[in-house]
């Protein structure tokens, strides 16, 4: 009784703190363990789902606005004097078909070689060593900054995509069967995926800069942006693997 009276009121009311309970020497108590577990509620993902829905709606509004502006600009260009001048020149050119017989004697190989050399020079500028790594952390640094400018690493890859198409077209003119090189086709498909992922990441970053958006919406846009930048890196990795393959017909 004297020992019980000497304890504090909380200890006296706690049946697990008495002698012989096994918890009086500073060990964990079942009651405290249950209270600690109760202090951690199950993660509620409803706000993340709401943020993802709001992010999708925000992207849809911005893309619809951009599509409407592009449509208006295209209609304005179709009604311009410059477009009508080009249309008149195309009509005159079509009236002169078939071309003169001497046109078949023109050697187009120097032009095709020039297109190939431009492509090779553009690919030489690309960081293929970095693209050979499965993960490039430098590609995410710019996307996390408040700078709305396009990603500085994307422009050279977009330029290579255009030059690769020009090279394939030139090969098809010289030899229709040579234009379907599996190596060049795989490289072109990788660069197409690169372009789509880069534009998707840029759209997500632009939407995330919208003032006064909810934190959950910004988080969903950040996840989307990071995922698309990883797709960019995957496409670069696929391109460098395809480009380093031996050309078709090489023994």
Coordinates of C-alpha atoms in Angstrom, one line a residue:
X1 CA 0.0 0.0 0.0
X2 CA 2.8 2.4 0.8
X3 CA 4.5 1.6 -2.5
X4 CA 1.3 2.2 -4.4
X5 CA 0.7 5.5 -2.6
X6 CA 4.2 6.6 -3.6
X7 CA 3.5 6.3 -7.3
X8 CA 2.0 9.1 -9.4
X9 CA -1.6 9.2 -10.2
X10 CA -1.0 8.1 -13.8
X11 CA 1.1 5.2 -12.8
X12 CA -1.4 4.1 -10.2
X13 CA -4.1 4.0 -12.9
X14 CA -1.9 2.1 -15.3
X15 CA -2.2 -1.6 -14.6
X16 CA 0.9 -2.4 -16.8
X17 CA 3.3 -0.3 -14.7
X18 CA 3.1 -2.3 -11.6
X19 CA 5.7 -4.7 -10.2
X20 CA 6.0 -7.9 -12.1
X21 CA 4.4 -6.5 -15.2
X22 CA 7.6 -6.6 -17.2
X23 CA 7.2 -3.0 -18.4
X24 CA 8.3 -1.1 -15.2
X25 CA 12.0 -1.1 -16.2
X26 CA 11.5 1.3 -19.1
X27 CA 10.3 -1.2 -21.7
X28 CA 7.5 -0.4 -24.2
X29 CA 4.0 -0.7 -22.9
X30 CA 1.1 -2.2 -24.8
X31 CA -1.1 0.7 -24.1
X32 CA 1.5 3.2 -25.3
X33 CA 2.1 1.1 -28.4
X34 CA -1.5 1.1 -29.2
X35 CA -1.7 4.8 -28.8
X36 CA 1.3 5.3 -31.0
X37 CA -0.2 3.1 -33.7
X38 CA -3.4 5.1 -33.5
X39 CA -1.5 8.3 -34.0
X40 CA -0.7 7.2 -37.6
X41 CA -3.9 7.1 -39.6
X42 CA -4.0 5.1 -42.8
X43 CA -2.8 7.2 -45.8
X44 CA -5.7 9.0 -47.5
X45 CA -5.2 9.0 -51.2
X46 CA -8.4 10.8 -52.0
X47 CA -6.7 14.2 -52.2
X48 CA -4.1 12.8 -54.6
X49 CA -6.9 11.5 -56.9
X50 CA -8.6 14.9 -56.7
X51 CA -5.3 16.6 -57.6
X52 CA -4.8 14.3 -60.6
X53 CA -8.3 15.0 -61.8
X54 CA -7.7 18.8 -61.5
X55 CA -4.3 18.5 -63.2
X56 CA -6.0 16.7 -66.1
X57 CA -8.7 19.3 -66.3
X58 CA -6.1 22.1 -66.2
X59 CA -4.0 20.5 -69.0
X60 CA -7.1 20.0 -71.1
X61 CA -8.1 23.7 -70.8
X62 CA -4.6 24.8 -71.7
X63 CA -4.2 22.4 -74.6
X64 CA -7.6 23.3 -75.9
X65 CA -6.7 27.0 -75.8
X66 CA -3.4 26.3 -77.6
X67 CA -5.2 24.3 -80.2
X68 CA -7.7 27.0 -80.8
X69 CA -5.0 29.6 -81.2
X70 CA -3.1 27.4 -83.6
X71 CA -6.2 26.9 -85.7
X72 CA -6.9 30.6 -85.9
X73 CA -3.3 31.2 -86.9
X74 CA -3.5 28.5 -89.6
X75 CA -6.7 30.1 -91.0
X76 CA -5.1 33.5 -91.1
X77 CA -2.0 32.1 -92.9
X78 CA -4.3 30.4 -95.5
X79 CA -5.9 33.7 -96.3
X80 CA -2.6 35.6 -96.6
X81 CA -1.1 36.9 -99.8
X82 CA 2.0 34.8 -99.3
X83 CA 0.1 31.5 -99.2
X84 CA -1.8 32.5 -102.5
X85 CA 1.6 33.2 -104.1
X86 CA 2.9 29.8 -103.2
X87 CA -0.3 28.1 -104.4
X88 CA 0.0 29.9 -107.7
X89 CA 3.6 28.7 -108.1
X90 CA 2.7 25.1 -107.3
X91 CA -0.1 25.3 -109.9
X92 CA 2.3 26.6 -112.6
X93 CA 4.8 23.8 -111.6
X94 CA 2.1 21.2 -111.9
X95 CA 1.2 22.4 -115.4
X96 CA 4.8 21.8 -116.6
X97 CA 4.7 18.1 -115.7
X98 CA 6.3 15.9 -117.2
X99 CA 9.6 17.7 -116.7
X100 CA 12.2 18.0 -119.4
X101 CA 13.9 14.8 -120.4
X102 CA 17.3 16.1 -119.3
X103 CA 16.0 16.2 -115.7
X104 CA 16.4 12.4 -115.5
X105 CA 20.1 12.8 -116.2
X106 CA 20.8 14.9 -113.1
X107 CA 22.9 13.1 -110.5
X108 CA 21.2 13.5 -107.1
X109 CA 23.8 11.6 -105.2
X110 CA 25.8 14.7 -104.1
X111 CA 22.6 16.1 -102.6
X112 CA 21.9 12.9 -100.8
X113 CA 25.5 12.7 -99.5
X114 CA 25.1 16.3 -98.2
X115 CA 22.0 15.4 -96.3
X116 CA 23.8 12.4 -94.8
X117 CA 26.8 14.5 -93.8
X118 CA 24.6 17.0 -92.1
X119 CA 22.9 14.2 -90.1
X120 CA 26.2 12.7 -89.1
X121 CA 27.5 16.1 -88.0
X122 CA 24.4 16.7 -85.9
X123 CA 24.6 13.3 -84.3
X124 CA 28.2 13.9 -83.4
X125 CA 27.1 16.9 -81.2
X126 CA 24.7 14.8 -79.2
X127 CA 25.8 13.5 -75.8
X128 CA 25.5 9.8 -76.8
X129 CA 27.7 8.8 -73.9
X130 CA 25.2 10.3 -71.5
X131 CA 22.3 8.9 -73.4
X132 CA 24.0 5.5 -73.1
X133 CA 23.3 5.7 -69.3
X134 CA 19.9 4.4 -68.2
X135 CA 19.4 7.6 -66.1
X136 CA 20.5 11.2 -66.8
X137 CA 19.8 13.4 -63.7
X138 CA 20.8 16.5 -65.6
X139 CA 17.7 16.2 -67.8
X140 CA 15.5 16.9 -64.7
X141 CA 17.4 19.9 -63.4
X142 CA 16.0 22.4 -65.9
X143 CA 12.5 21.1 -65.6
X144 CA 12.4 21.8 -61.9
X145 CA 13.4 25.5 -62.4
X146 CA 10.9 28.3 -62.9
X147 CA 12.4 29.1 -66.3
X148 CA 9.6 28.7 -68.9
X149 CA 12.1 28.4 -71.8
X150 CA 12.3 25.0 -73.6
X151 CA 14.6 22.4 -72.2
X152 CA 18.1 23.2 -73.5
X153 CA 19.0 19.6 -74.1
X154 CA 16.0 18.9 -76.4
X155 CA 16.7 21.2 -79.4
X156 CA 19.7 19.3 -80.8
X157 CA 17.7 16.0 -80.6
X158 CA 14.8 17.6 -82.4
X159 CA 17.2 18.9 -85.1
X160 CA 18.6 15.4 -85.6
X161 CA 15.0 14.1 -85.9
X162 CA 14.4 16.4 -88.9
X163 CA 17.7 15.7 -90.5
X164 CA 17.1 11.9 -90.1
X165 CA 13.8 12.2 -92.0
X166 CA 15.5 14.2 -94.7
X167 CA 18.2 11.6 -95.0
X168 CA 15.7 8.8 -95.3
X169 CA 13.7 10.7 -98.0
X170 CA 16.9 11.2 -100.0
X171 CA 17.7 7.5 -99.8
X172 CA 14.2 6.6 -101.0
X173 CA 14.7 8.9 -104.0
X174 CA 17.9 7.1 -105.0
X175 CA 16.7 3.6 -104.1
X176 CA 13.1 3.0 -102.8
X177 CA 14.2 -0.2 -101.1
X178 CA 17.1 1.5 -99.2
X179 CA 14.7 3.9 -97.5
X180 CA 13.3 1.1 -95.4
X181 CA 16.5 0.5 -93.4
X182 CA 15.6 -1.1 -90.1
X183 CA 18.4 0.8 -88.3
X184 CA 17.2 4.2 -89.5
X185 CA 13.5 3.2 -88.9
X186 CA 14.2 2.3 -85.3
X187 CA 16.2 5.5 -84.8
X188 CA 13.4 7.6 -86.3
X189 CA 10.8 5.9 -84.1
X190 CA 12.9 6.6 -81.0
X191 CA 13.2 10.3 -81.9
X192 CA 9.5 10.5 -82.5
X193 CA 8.9 9.2 -79.0
X194 CA 11.5 11.7 -77.8
X195 CA 9.6 14.6 -79.4
X196 CA 6.2 13.5 -77.9
X197 CA 7.6 13.0 -74.4
X198 CA 9.5 16.3 -74.4
X199 CA 6.4 18.2 -75.5
X200 CA 4.3 16.5 -72.9
X201 CA 6.8 17.3 -70.2
X202 CA 6.9 20.9 -71.3
X203 CA 3.1 21.1 -71.2
X204 CA 3.1 19.7 -67.6
X205 CA 5.8 22.1 -66.5
X206 CA 3.8 25.1 -68.0
X207 CA 0.6 24.0 -66.3
X208 CA 2.5 23.7 -63.0
X209 CA 3.5 27.3 -63.2
X210 CA -0.2 28.4 -63.1
X211 CA -0.7 30.7 -60.1
X212 CA -2.7 29.6 -57.1
X213 CA -3.1 26.0 -57.9
X214 CA -3.7 23.5 -55.2
X215 CA -0.6 21.6 -53.8
X216 CA -2.1 18.2 -54.8
X217 CA -2.6 19.5 -58.4
X218 CA 1.0 20.8 -58.5
X219 CA 2.2 17.4 -57.2
X220 CA 0.3 15.5 -59.9
X221 CA 1.8 17.7 -62.6
X222 CA 5.3 17.2 -61.1
X223 CA 4.9 13.4 -61.2
X224 CA 3.7 13.7 -64.8
X225 CA 6.6 15.9 -65.7
X226 CA 9.2 13.6 -64.1
X227 CA 7.7 10.6 -65.8
X228 CA 7.8 12.2 -69.3
X229 CA 11.4 13.3 -68.8
X230 CA 12.3 9.7 -68.0
X231 CA 10.5 8.8 -71.2
X232 CA 12.8 11.3 -72.9
X233 CA 15.8 9.6 -71.5
X234 CA 14.5 6.2 -72.5
X235 CA 14.0 7.4 -76.1
X236 CA 17.6 8.8 -76.2
X237 CA 18.9 5.5 -75.0
X238 CA 17.0 3.7 -77.6
X239 CA 18.2 6.0 -80.3
X240 CA 21.9 5.7 -79.5
X241 CA 21.5 1.9 -79.4
X242 CA 19.8 1.9 -82.9
X243 CA 22.3 4.4 -84.3
X244 CA 25.3 2.4 -83.3
X245 CA 24.1 -0.7 -85.1
X246 CA 25.8 -1.5 -88.4
X247 CA 24.0 -0.1 -91.5
X248 CA 21.9 -2.5 -93.5
X249 CA 23.9 -4.6 -95.9
X250 CA 27.1 -4.3 -93.9
X251 CA 28.9 -7.7 -93.7

